[in-house]
Coordinates of C-alpha atoms in Angstrom, one line a residue:
M921 CA -71.2 5.0 -91.0
A922 CA -68.8 3.3 -88.5
V923 CA -67.2 0.1 -89.7
I924 CA -67.8 -2.9 -87.5
T925 CA -64.7 -4.8 -86.8
P926 CA -64.7 -8.7 -86.8
E927 CA -64.2 -8.6 -83.1
E928 CA -67.2 -6.4 -82.5
R929 CA -69.3 -8.5 -84.8
L930 CA -68.4 -11.7 -83.0
W931 CA -69.1 -10.1 -79.6
S932 CA -72.6 -9.2 -80.8
V933 CA -73.1 -12.9 -81.8
V934 CA -72.0 -14.4 -78.5
K935 CA -74.0 -11.8 -76.5
A936 CA -77.1 -12.8 -78.5
N937 CA -76.4 -16.5 -78.0
P938 CA -73.8 -17.2 -75.3
A939 CA -73.9 -20.9 -76.1
D940 CA -72.6 -20.5 -79.6
F941 CA -69.3 -22.2 -79.2
N942 CA -68.1 -21.7 -82.8
A943 CA -68.5 -18.0 -82.5
W944 CA -66.6 -18.0 -79.2
T945 CA -63.6 -19.8 -80.8
E946 CA -63.5 -17.2 -83.6
L947 CA -63.8 -14.4 -81.1
I948 CA -60.9 -15.8 -79.0
Q949 CA -58.7 -16.1 -82.0
E950 CA -59.6 -12.5 -83.1
T951 CA -58.9 -11.1 -79.6
E952 CA -55.6 -12.9 -79.2
K953 CA -54.3 -11.1 -82.4
H954 CA -54.1 -7.8 -80.5
D955 CA -51.9 -9.2 -77.7
E956 CA -53.6 -6.9 -75.2
I957 CA -54.0 -8.6 -71.8
D958 CA -57.1 -6.6 -70.7
R959 CA -59.1 -7.5 -73.8
I960 CA -57.9 -11.1 -73.6
R961 CA -59.0 -11.3 -69.9
V962 CA -62.5 -10.0 -70.7
C963 CA -62.8 -12.5 -73.6
Y964 CA -61.6 -15.5 -71.6
D965 CA -63.5 -14.6 -68.5
T966 CA -66.8 -14.4 -70.4
F967 CA -66.1 -17.5 -72.4
L968 CA -65.0 -19.7 -69.5
A969 CA -68.1 -18.6 -67.5
E970 CA -70.1 -20.3 -70.2
F971 CA -67.8 -23.2 -70.9
P972 CA -65.8 -23.8 -67.6
L973 CA -64.8 -27.3 -68.4
C974 CA -62.5 -26.4 -71.3
Y975 CA -59.2 -27.1 -69.5
G976 CA -57.2 -26.3 -72.7
Y977 CA -58.5 -22.7 -72.7
W978 CA -57.7 -22.3 -69.0
K979 CA -54.2 -23.3 -69.8
K980 CA -54.0 -20.8 -72.7
Y981 CA -55.4 -18.1 -70.4
A982 CA -52.6 -18.8 -67.9
D983 CA -50.0 -18.8 -70.6
F984 CA -51.2 -15.3 -71.7
E985 CA -50.9 -14.1 -68.1
L986 CA -47.4 -15.6 -67.9
R987 CA -46.4 -13.7 -71.0
L988 CA -48.4 -10.4 -70.6
G989 CA -49.7 -10.4 -67.1
S990 CA -48.3 -11.0 -63.6
P991 CA -47.5 -14.0 -61.4
E992 CA -50.4 -13.2 -59.1
K993 CA -52.8 -13.3 -62.1
I994 CA -51.3 -16.7 -63.2
I995 CA -52.1 -18.2 -59.9
E996 CA -55.5 -16.7 -59.9
V997 CA -56.3 -18.2 -63.2
Y998 CA -55.1 -21.6 -62.2
E999 CA -57.0 -21.5 -58.9
R1000 CA -60.2 -20.6 -60.8
A1001 CA -59.4 -23.4 -63.2
V1002 CA -59.1 -26.1 -60.6
K1003 CA -62.2 -24.9 -58.9
A1004 CA -64.2 -24.9 -62.2
V1005 CA -62.9 -28.3 -63.4
A1006 CA -61.6 -29.8 -60.2
H1007 CA -61.7 -33.4 -61.5
S1008 CA -59.6 -32.8 -64.6
V1009 CA -56.2 -34.5 -64.4
D1010 CA -54.9 -32.3 -67.1
I1011 CA -55.4 -29.0 -65.5
W1012 CA -53.8 -30.2 -62.3
V1013 CA -50.8 -31.4 -64.3
H1014 CA -50.4 -27.9 -65.8
Y1015 CA -50.8 -26.1 -62.5
C1016 CA -48.4 -28.4 -60.7
A1017 CA -45.8 -28.1 -63.5
Y1018 CA -46.0 -24.3 -63.2
A1019 CA -45.8 -24.5 -59.4
A1020 CA -42.8 -26.8 -59.5
E1021 CA -40.8 -24.1 -61.2
K1022 CA -42.0 -21.1 -59.2
F1023 CA -43.2 -22.1 -55.8
P1024 CA -41.3 -23.0 -52.6
P1025 CA -41.0 -26.8 -52.1
E1026 CA -43.6 -27.0 -49.3
E1027 CA -46.2 -25.2 -51.4
V1028 CA -45.4 -27.4 -54.4
I1029 CA -46.0 -30.6 -52.3
R1030 CA -49.2 -29.2 -50.9
L1031 CA -50.4 -28.5 -54.4
F1032 CA -49.6 -32.0 -55.6
E1033 CA -51.4 -33.4 -52.6
R1034 CA -54.5 -31.3 -53.4
G1035 CA -54.4 -32.6 -57.0
V1036 CA -54.0 -36.3 -56.2
S1037 CA -56.7 -36.0 -53.5
L1038 CA -59.2 -35.0 -56.2
V1039 CA -58.0 -36.8 -59.4
G1040 CA -55.4 -39.3 -58.1
T1041 CA -57.8 -42.2 -58.5
D1042 CA -58.6 -41.4 -62.1
Y1043 CA -57.7 -44.3 -64.3
L1044 CA -55.4 -42.1 -66.4
S1045 CA -54.0 -40.0 -63.6
H1046 CA -50.5 -41.5 -64.1
I1047 CA -49.5 -38.2 -65.8
L1048 CA -50.0 -36.4 -62.5
W1049 CA -48.4 -39.1 -60.3
D1050 CA -45.4 -39.1 -62.6
K1051 CA -45.0 -35.4 -62.2
F1052 CA -45.1 -35.9 -58.4
I1053 CA -42.5 -38.6 -58.5
D1054 CA -40.2 -36.6 -60.8
Y1055 CA -40.4 -33.6 -58.4
A1056 CA -39.5 -35.7 -55.3
L1057 CA -36.7 -37.4 -57.2
A1058 CA -35.3 -34.1 -58.4
R1059 CA -35.1 -32.9 -54.8
Q1060 CA -33.7 -36.2 -53.7
D1061 CA -36.6 -36.4 -51.2
Y1062 CA -36.5 -40.2 -50.8
S1063 CA -38.9 -40.3 -47.9
L1064 CA -41.5 -38.5 -50.0
L1065 CA -40.6 -40.6 -53.0
M1066 CA -41.2 -43.8 -51.1
Q1067 CA -44.5 -42.5 -49.7
V1068 CA -45.8 -41.5 -53.1
R1069 CA -44.7 -44.8 -54.7
T1070 CA -46.4 -46.9 -52.0
R1071 CA -49.6 -44.8 -52.2
I1072 CA -49.9 -45.4 -55.9
L1073 CA -50.1 -49.2 -55.3
E1074 CA -53.5 -48.7 -53.7
V1075 CA -54.9 -47.0 -56.8
P1076 CA -56.3 -49.0 -59.8
L1077 CA -54.5 -47.0 -62.4
Q1078 CA -54.1 -48.1 -66.1
Q1079 CA -50.3 -48.2 -65.5
L1080 CA -50.4 -49.9 -62.1
D1081 CA -48.0 -52.7 -63.2
R1082 CA -45.4 -50.2 -64.2
Y1083 CA -45.6 -48.5 -60.9
F1084 CA -45.2 -51.8 -59.0
M1085 CA -42.1 -52.7 -61.0
S1086 CA -40.6 -49.3 -60.4
F1087 CA -41.4 -49.6 -56.7
K1088 CA -39.6 -52.9 -56.5
Q1089 CA -36.6 -51.5 -58.3
F1090 CA -36.5 -48.4 -56.2
T1091 CA -36.8 -50.4 -52.9
N1092 CA -34.0 -52.8 -54.0
N1093 CA -31.7 -50.0 -55.2
R1094 CA -29.5 -49.1 -52.3
H1095 CA -27.9 -45.9 -53.7
W1096 CA -30.2 -43.6 -51.9
L1097 CA -28.9 -45.0 -48.5
D1098 CA -25.6 -43.2 -49.1
V1099 CA -26.9 -40.1 -47.3
R1100 CA -24.3 -37.4 -46.6
T1101 CA -26.1 -34.8 -44.6
E1102 CA -28.0 -34.9 -41.3
E1103 CA -31.1 -33.7 -43.1
K1104 CA -31.0 -36.6 -45.6
R1105 CA -30.4 -39.1 -42.8
H1106 CA -33.5 -37.8 -41.0
L1107 CA -35.5 -38.2 -44.2
A1108 CA -34.2 -41.7 -44.7
E1109 CA -35.1 -43.0 -41.2
T1110 CA -38.4 -44.5 -42.4
L1111 CA -36.8 -46.3 -45.4
P1112 CA -35.6 -49.9 -45.4
R1113 CA -32.0 -50.1 -44.3
N1114 CA -31.0 -53.5 -45.7
A1115 CA -32.0 -56.2 -48.1
H1116 CA -34.1 -58.1 -45.6
E1117 CA -36.2 -55.0 -44.8
S1118 CA -36.6 -54.3 -48.5
E1119 CA -37.9 -57.8 -49.1
K1120 CA -40.4 -57.4 -46.2
L1121 CA -41.6 -54.1 -47.5
I1122 CA -42.0 -55.4 -51.1
S1123 CA -43.9 -58.5 -49.8
A1124 CA -46.3 -56.3 -47.8
K1125 CA -46.9 -53.9 -50.7
E1126 CA -47.3 -56.7 -53.2
A1127 CA -50.4 -57.9 -51.2
I1128 CA -51.8 -54.4 -51.6
Y1129 CA -50.9 -54.4 -55.3
K1130 CA -52.7 -57.7 -55.9
K1131 CA -55.8 -56.5 -54.1
T1132 CA -55.8 -53.3 -56.2
K1133 CA -55.4 -55.5 -59.4
E1134 CA -58.6 -57.3 -58.4
W1135 CA -60.5 -54.0 -58.6
D1136 CA -58.7 -53.0 -61.8
A1137 CA -59.9 -56.2 -63.4
K1138 CA -63.5 -55.3 -62.6
I1139 CA -63.4 -51.8 -64.0
R1140 CA -60.9 -52.2 -66.9
D1141 CA -63.5 -52.8 -69.6
F1142 CA -65.5 -49.8 -68.5
E1143 CA -62.4 -47.6 -68.5
N1144 CA -61.1 -48.8 -71.8
S1145 CA -64.5 -48.0 -73.3
I1146 CA -64.2 -44.3 -72.4
R1147 CA -63.1 -42.7 -75.7
R1148 CA -63.4 -39.1 -74.7
P1149 CA -62.7 -38.3 -71.0
Y1150 CA -62.6 -34.6 -71.5
F1151 CA -65.4 -32.1 -72.3
H1152 CA -66.5 -31.1 -75.7
V1153 CA -69.6 -29.6 -77.2
K1154 CA -69.8 -32.4 -79.8
S1155 CA -72.2 -35.1 -78.9
L1156 CA -71.1 -38.5 -77.5
D1157 CA -72.3 -41.6 -79.4
D1158 CA -74.8 -43.9 -77.8
A1159 CA -72.1 -46.5 -76.9
Q1160 CA -70.3 -43.9 -74.8
L1161 CA -73.4 -42.8 -73.1
A1162 CA -74.4 -46.4 -72.3
N1163 CA -71.0 -47.2 -71.0
W1164 CA -71.1 -44.4 -68.5
H1165 CA -74.5 -45.6 -67.2
K1166 CA -73.3 -49.2 -66.9
Y1167 CA -70.1 -48.1 -65.2
L1168 CA -72.1 -46.0 -62.7
D1169 CA -74.5 -48.9 -62.2
F1170 CA -71.6 -51.2 -61.3
V1171 CA -69.8 -48.7 -59.0
E1172 CA -73.0 -47.8 -57.1
K1173 CA -73.5 -51.5 -56.3
E1174 CA -69.9 -52.4 -55.6
A1175 CA -68.1 -49.4 -54.2
D1176 CA -68.3 -46.9 -51.3
M1177 CA -69.7 -43.3 -51.7
Q1178 CA -66.3 -41.8 -52.2
K1179 CA -65.6 -43.9 -55.3
V1180 CA -69.1 -43.3 -56.7
V1181 CA -68.8 -39.5 -56.3
K1182 CA -65.4 -39.5 -58.0
L1183 CA -66.8 -41.4 -60.9
F1184 CA -69.8 -39.1 -61.2
E1185 CA -67.6 -36.1 -61.3
R1186 CA -65.5 -37.6 -64.0
C1187 CA -68.6 -38.6 -65.9
L1188 CA -69.9 -35.0 -65.6
I1189 CA -66.9 -33.7 -67.4
A1190 CA -67.4 -35.8 -70.5
C1191 CA -71.2 -35.8 -70.2
A1192 CA -71.8 -32.3 -68.9
N1193 CA -74.4 -31.4 -71.6
Y1194 CA -76.5 -34.5 -70.8
P1195 CA -79.2 -33.7 -68.2
E1196 CA -79.8 -37.4 -67.3
Y1197 CA -76.4 -37.7 -65.7
W1198 CA -77.0 -34.6 -63.5
I1199 CA -80.4 -35.9 -62.5
R1200 CA -78.9 -39.3 -61.7
Y1201 CA -76.2 -37.7 -59.6
V1202 CA -78.6 -35.6 -57.6
E1203 CA -80.8 -38.6 -57.0
Y1204 CA -77.9 -40.6 -55.8
L1205 CA -76.7 -37.9 -53.4
E1206 CA -80.2 -37.5 -52.1
K1207 CA -80.5 -41.2 -51.4
Q1208 CA -77.2 -41.0 -49.5
K1209 CA -78.8 -38.2 -47.5
N1210 CA -76.2 -35.7 -48.5
L1211 CA -78.4 -32.7 -49.4
E1212 CA -75.5 -30.2 -49.4
M1213 CA -73.7 -32.1 -52.2
A1214 CA -77.1 -32.7 -54.0
N1215 CA -77.9 -29.0 -54.0
D1216 CA -74.4 -28.1 -55.2
A1217 CA -74.8 -30.6 -58.2
L1218 CA -78.3 -29.3 -58.9
H1219 CA -77.1 -25.7 -58.9
R1220 CA -74.3 -26.5 -61.3
A1221 CA -76.8 -28.2 -63.6
T1222 CA -79.4 -25.5 -63.6
H1223 CA -77.1 -22.5 -63.6
I1224 CA -74.2 -23.6 -65.8
F1225 CA -74.2 -26.8 -67.8
V1226 CA -77.8 -27.6 -68.7
K1227 CA -79.5 -24.3 -67.7
K1228 CA -81.5 -24.2 -70.9
V1229 CA -83.1 -27.6 -70.5
P1230 CA -86.7 -27.4 -69.0
D1231 CA -86.6 -31.0 -67.8
V1232 CA -83.8 -30.3 -65.4
H1233 CA -85.6 -27.3 -63.9
I1234 CA -88.7 -29.4 -63.5
F1235 CA -86.6 -32.0 -61.7
A1236 CA -85.2 -29.2 -59.6
A1237 CA -88.7 -28.1 -58.6
R1238 CA -89.6 -31.7 -57.6
F1239 CA -86.4 -31.9 -55.6
Q1240 CA -87.1 -28.6 -53.9
E1241 CA -90.6 -29.7 -53.0
R1242 CA -89.4 -33.0 -51.7
T1243 CA -86.8 -31.4 -49.5
G1244 CA -89.3 -28.9 -48.0
D1245 CA -88.6 -25.8 -50.0
A1246 CA -92.0 -25.0 -51.5
T1247 CA -91.1 -21.4 -52.1
A1248 CA -88.1 -22.3 -54.3
A1249 CA -90.2 -25.0 -56.1
R1250 CA -92.9 -22.4 -56.9
K1251 CA -90.3 -19.9 -58.1
T1252 CA -88.7 -22.6 -60.3
Y1253 CA -92.0 -23.6 -62.0
K1254 CA -92.7 -19.9 -62.7
Y1255 CA -89.3 -19.4 -64.2
I1256 CA -89.8 -22.3 -66.6
S1257 CA -93.2 -21.3 -67.9
T1258 CA -92.6 -17.5 -68.0
E1259 CA -88.9 -17.0 -68.8
L1260 CA -87.1 -20.2 -69.9
V1261 CA -89.8 -21.6 -72.2
P1262 CA -92.9 -19.4 -72.0
G1263 CA -96.0 -21.5 -72.1
H1264 CA -94.2 -24.8 -71.4
L1265 CA -97.2 -27.0 -70.9
D1266 CA -95.6 -29.8 -68.9
A1267 CA -94.3 -27.2 -66.4
I1268 CA -97.8 -25.6 -66.1
V1269 CA -99.5 -29.0 -65.4
K1270 CA -96.9 -30.0 -62.9
A1271 CA -97.1 -26.6 -61.2
A1272 CA -100.8 -27.0 -60.8
H1273 CA -100.4 -30.4 -59.3
F1274 CA -97.7 -29.0 -57.0
E1275 CA -100.1 -26.3 -55.7
M1276 CA -102.7 -28.9 -55.1
R1277 CA -100.3 -31.0 -53.0
E1278 CA -99.5 -27.8 -51.1
G1279 CA -103.2 -27.5 -50.3
D1280 CA -103.7 -24.3 -52.2
N1281 CA -106.7 -25.1 -54.4
D1282 CA -107.2 -21.6 -55.7
A1283 CA -103.5 -21.5 -56.9
A1284 CA -103.9 -25.0 -58.5
C1285 CA -106.6 -23.7 -60.8
G1286 CA -105.0 -20.3 -61.0
V1287 CA -101.9 -21.7 -62.6
F1288 CA -103.9 -22.8 -65.6
E1289 CA -106.1 -19.7 -65.7
S1290 CA -103.0 -17.3 -65.6
A1291 CA -101.3 -19.3 -68.4
I1292 CA -104.5 -19.2 -70.5
E1293 CA -104.8 -15.4 -70.1
V1294 CA -101.2 -15.0 -71.3
E1295 CA -101.8 -17.1 -74.4
K1296 CA -105.1 -15.4 -75.2
A1297 CA -103.3 -12.1 -75.3
K1298 CA -101.1 -13.3 -78.2
E1299 CA -102.1 -12.8 -81.8
E1300 CA -101.4 -16.5 -82.5
S1301 CA -100.8 -19.1 -79.8
K1302 CA -99.7 -22.6 -80.5
T1303 CA -100.5 -23.8 -77.0
L1304 CA -103.8 -22.1 -76.1
S1305 CA -105.9 -25.0 -77.3
L1306 CA -103.7 -27.5 -75.6
L1307 CA -104.0 -25.4 -72.4
Y1308 CA -107.8 -25.6 -72.6
V1309 CA -107.6 -29.3 -73.1
Q1310 CA -105.2 -29.9 -70.2
Y1311 CA -107.2 -27.6 -67.9
N1312 CA -110.4 -29.5 -68.7
R1313 CA -108.7 -32.8 -68.2
F1314 CA -107.2 -31.5 -64.9
L1315 CA -110.6 -30.5 -63.7
C1316 CA -112.2 -33.8 -64.8
R1317 CA -109.6 -36.0 -63.3
V1318 CA -109.0 -34.2 -60.1
C1319 CA -112.5 -32.9 -59.4
I1320 CA -114.3 -35.8 -60.9
V1321 CA -116.7 -33.6 -62.8
S1322 CA -117.4 -33.8 -66.5
Q1323 CA -121.0 -32.6 -66.9
T1324 CA -120.7 -29.4 -64.9
P1325 CA -120.7 -26.2 -67.0
R1326 CA -117.2 -24.7 -67.2
A1327 CA -118.3 -21.5 -65.4
K1328 CA -119.2 -23.5 -62.4
T1329 CA -116.4 -26.0 -62.6
S1330 CA -113.7 -23.9 -61.0
S1331 CA -115.5 -23.1 -57.8
L1332 CA -116.8 -26.7 -57.6
C1333 CA -113.2 -27.9 -58.2
R1334 CA -112.0 -26.0 -55.2
R1335 CA -114.5 -27.7 -53.0
L1336 CA -114.1 -31.2 -54.4
I1337 CA -110.3 -31.2 -54.2
A1338 CA -110.6 -30.9 -50.4
S1339 CA -113.4 -33.5 -50.2
P1340 CA -112.7 -36.3 -47.7
K1341 CA -114.6 -38.7 -50.0
L1342 CA -112.3 -37.9 -52.9
R1343 CA -109.3 -38.3 -50.7
N1344 CA -110.5 -41.8 -49.7
E1345 CA -110.8 -42.7 -53.3
V1346 CA -107.3 -41.6 -54.0
K1347 CA -106.0 -43.9 -51.3
Q1348 CA -106.4 -46.6 -53.9
L1349 CA -103.2 -45.2 -55.4
D1350 CA -101.1 -47.7 -53.6
K1351 CA -103.1 -50.6 -55.1
L1352 CA -102.8 -49.1 -58.6
S1353 CA -99.0 -48.6 -58.1
S1354 CA -98.6 -52.2 -57.1
L1355 CA -100.5 -53.3 -60.2
I1356 CA -98.3 -51.1 -62.4
Q1357 CA -95.2 -52.5 -60.9
Q1358 CA -96.2 -56.0 -61.7
S1359 CA -97.3 -55.1 -65.2
T1360 CA -94.1 -53.3 -66.2
K1361 CA -91.7 -56.1 -65.3
A1362 CA -89.9 -57.6 -68.2
E1363 CA -91.2 -61.1 -67.5
T1364 CA -94.8 -60.0 -68.1
G1365 CA -94.3 -60.5 -71.9
L1366 CA -95.4 -57.0 -72.8
A1367 CA -93.3 -55.2 -75.4
H1368 CA -90.7 -52.8 -74.0
T1369 CA -92.4 -49.8 -75.6
D1370 CA -95.7 -50.9 -74.1
R1371 CA -94.3 -51.3 -70.6
E1372 CA -92.6 -47.9 -70.9
E1373 CA -95.8 -46.2 -72.0
L1374 CA -97.7 -47.8 -69.2
S1375 CA -95.1 -46.6 -66.7
S1376 CA -95.3 -43.1 -68.2
L1377 CA -99.0 -43.0 -67.8
H1378 CA -98.6 -44.1 -64.2
L1379 CA -96.2 -41.2 -63.7
E1380 CA -98.9 -38.8 -64.9
F1381 CA -101.5 -40.3 -62.7
V1382 CA -99.3 -40.2 -59.6
D1383 CA -98.4 -36.6 -60.4
A1384 CA -102.1 -35.7 -60.3
F1385 CA -103.1 -37.7 -57.3
G1386 CA -100.1 -38.6 -55.2
D1387 CA -97.9 -36.8 -52.7
I1388 CA -94.4 -35.8 -53.6
N1389 CA -92.9 -38.9 -52.1
A1390 CA -95.1 -41.1 -54.3
V1391 CA -94.2 -38.9 -57.3
M1392 CA -90.5 -39.2 -56.7
E1393 CA -90.7 -42.9 -55.9
A1394 CA -92.6 -43.5 -59.2
E1395 CA -90.0 -41.5 -61.1
Y1396 CA -87.1 -43.3 -59.6
R1397 CA -88.6 -46.6 -60.5
H1398 CA -89.4 -45.5 -64.1
E1399 CA -85.8 -44.3 -64.5
G1400 CA -84.5 -47.6 -63.2
L1401 CA -86.6 -49.6 -65.7
F1402 CA -86.2 -47.2 -68.6
P1403 CA -83.0 -45.4 -67.8
F1404 CA -83.1 -41.9 -69.2
R1405 CA -83.4 -43.0 -72.8
K1406 CA -86.7 -41.1 -73.4
S1407 CA -85.4 -37.7 -72.2
Y1408 CA -82.5 -37.9 -74.6
I1409 CA -84.6 -38.9 -77.6
D1410 CA -87.1 -36.1 -76.8
F1411 CA -84.1 -33.7 -76.6
K1412 CA -82.9 -34.7 -80.1
R1413 CA -86.5 -34.5 -81.5
R1414 CA -87.0 -31.0 -80.1
L1415 CA -83.6 -30.0 -81.4
A1416 CA -84.5 -31.1 -84.9
H1417 CA -87.7 -29.0 -84.9
D1418 CA -86.2 -25.9 -83.3
A1419 CA -87.1 -23.0 -85.6
S1420 CA -83.9 -21.2 -84.8
F1421 CA -81.7 -24.1 -85.5
S1422 CA -81.3 -23.7 -89.2
D1423 CA -80.0 -20.1 -88.8
R1424 CA -77.6 -21.2 -86.2
A1425 CA -76.4 -24.1 -88.4
K1426 CA -75.7 -21.7 -91.2
L1427 CA -73.6 -19.5 -89.0
L1428 CA -71.6 -22.4 -87.7
K1429 CA -71.0 -23.8 -91.1
S1430 CA -69.4 -20.6 -92.1
S1431 CA -66.2 -21.4 -90.2
P1432 CA -65.7 -25.1 -89.6
A1433 CA -62.0 -24.4 -88.9
A1434 CA -62.7 -22.9 -85.6
M1435 CA -64.5 -26.0 -84.4
Q1436 CA -61.7 -28.2 -85.5
A1437 CA -59.3 -25.9 -83.8
Y1438 CA -61.0 -26.5 -80.5
G1439 CA -60.4 -30.2 -80.6
Q1440 CA -56.7 -29.7 -81.6
Q1441 CA -56.1 -27.2 -78.9
Q1442 CA -57.7 -29.3 -76.2
W1443 CA -55.7 -32.3 -77.4
A1444 CA -52.4 -30.5 -77.6
A1445 CA -52.8 -28.8 -74.2
A1446 CA -52.6 -32.1 -72.3
Y1447 CA -53.2 -35.3 -74.2
G1448 CA -51.0 -35.1 -77.2
G1449 CA -47.6 -35.1 -75.4
Q1450 CA -48.4 -37.4 -72.5
S1451 CA -47.9 -41.1 -72.0
Y1452 CA -51.3 -42.3 -73.1
P1453 CA -51.8 -45.7 -74.9
Q1454 CA -50.5 -45.7 -78.4
N1455 CA -53.9 -46.2 -79.9
W1456 CA -55.4 -43.3 -77.9
Q1457 CA -54.9 -40.7 -80.6
Q1458 CA -55.9 -43.1 -83.3
Q1459 CA -59.2 -43.6 -81.4
Q1460 CA -59.7 -39.8 -81.3
A1461 CA -58.7 -39.1 -84.9
P1462 CA -62.1 -39.9 -86.5
Q1463 CA -63.8 -37.6 -83.9
T1464 CA -61.3 -34.8 -84.5
A1465 CA -62.0 -35.0 -88.2
Q1466 CA -65.7 -34.5 -87.5
W1467 CA -65.7 -31.4 -85.3
N1468 CA -67.4 -29.4 -88.0
A1469 CA -70.4 -31.8 -87.7
Y1470 CA -71.3 -29.8 -84.7
A1471 CA -73.5 -27.6 -86.9
Q1472 CA -75.8 -30.5 -87.4
Q1473 CA -75.8 -31.7 -83.8
A1474 CA -75.4 -28.5 -81.7
A1475 CA -76.6 -30.3 -78.6
Y1476 CA -75.9 -27.5 -76.1
S1477 CA -78.6 -24.9 -76.3
A1478 CA -81.4 -26.1 -78.5
Y1479 CA -84.1 -26.2 -75.9
G1480 CA -85.6 -23.0 -77.3
T1481 CA -89.0 -24.4 -78.3
S1482 CA -91.9 -25.3 -76.2
Q1483 CA -92.4 -29.0 -75.4
V1484 CA -95.7 -30.2 -76.7
F1485 CA -97.5 -32.2 -74.1
S1486 CA -98.9 -34.7 -76.6
E1487 CA -101.7 -36.8 -75.3
S1488 CA -104.8 -38.0 -77.0
V1489 CA -108.0 -36.7 -75.4
S1490 CA -110.4 -39.5 -74.7

């Protein structure tokens, strides 16, 4: 009997469950022992396809290519990295540091410009700006140096005061005026030539600096409350999640679209595993009428980061319907209920309502009937009885029949759905929606939970009787009043009851060192040696000590169970 190596065993684990981060870290460590670049490439490529935001592992991959591979492969890895995690300051710092040693000056400057265009407004992007300044200074490119120093003054960085002081010192320091070559004289033509010009330049830039400080004062508390700006599979605490929502609320009201998009992209590094932030981002982009960016964000959510979360795919189907792609919406609903979470009741109900809105009455009833047939074929079905209940309620609500025998109900339903009289009755939807809006306001005196339940019931009603615009409008309003809290609570509840969770937890507990190693590697790759606030590592220390708690939280892939569509039947 062939002996299975640790590497082979770990490959079998991650193939069975690609979201098992703990097994991946063990597999990477085991693979690295062999020092074989082809095996390392396969391992890192597969891992980073599942966890593309792990900048520390991109850096390790590039280091292996530097030691065992080729210059072309190093660049390829870094280019893939900055595409996968484009809004990470740290990966740009590593890439630019490598380029500064290996590339021609023009290419290095272009790379720095690419980096600062994407992450240069990050509150902690001083580590990249410092690299840019150091490079210009080393080359004695004073024109570039002045350009970079003045641009920084327009960015509300954590260390803005330091940059303004160094700008004044640089401008008042005359030593760089002693140029000895025609090339340097040409570069210095745009620089102040005497003390008077220096004072004028400083005065002009001080006005910009003060304006930037005004914005800094507005965002400082939000920024200082961000404890973990990088990605990790470990859950964020409620305070962190709330801070991101509040920060986004503020920026959406006060800033232009460019600032809002940059903040969303930063948020979606730290909060990549939280579906509510992806949904919020897509909704924002849709409201800005930028469907290309909205589709890109939705694709990242449904294909990479929260691809196992049914609610995200349901949202995707809604979005596809709203933007006129009924074929894609139908395909998405089918994927949820037949592949992602077979028998997912909420998806089945919403798919039926979708078909009704599309005018396909046979398909509307057929969605339920097909799902029922699938469940009937099983030896034991946990959802069959619920399907019958929901189908009956669907027929009663939509067809307004309750006394008709079930055998006749389906054909009658098909006729009644298209009835002009029924459609006239449904026109009262606007009146009901207005009443709900008044009743769910905080000043009504109703308890928060009662208002949320009332709004949720309204969502169900609109889904059954409204068009897609009414559905989305009701959902936007519900999210505004009760921002995403319920989806996260439901997520944790489903996680706690996942039948496969206990086995997964046992496996993870078997090697807590691997989970701790991830936090240390990510930290050492970029944060540990940089000029962050002195208390930064102290703030992170309690979290680093708790990496092995991931076995109890495992918030990445636990949507393996069907969501019970719990309603009392009146």
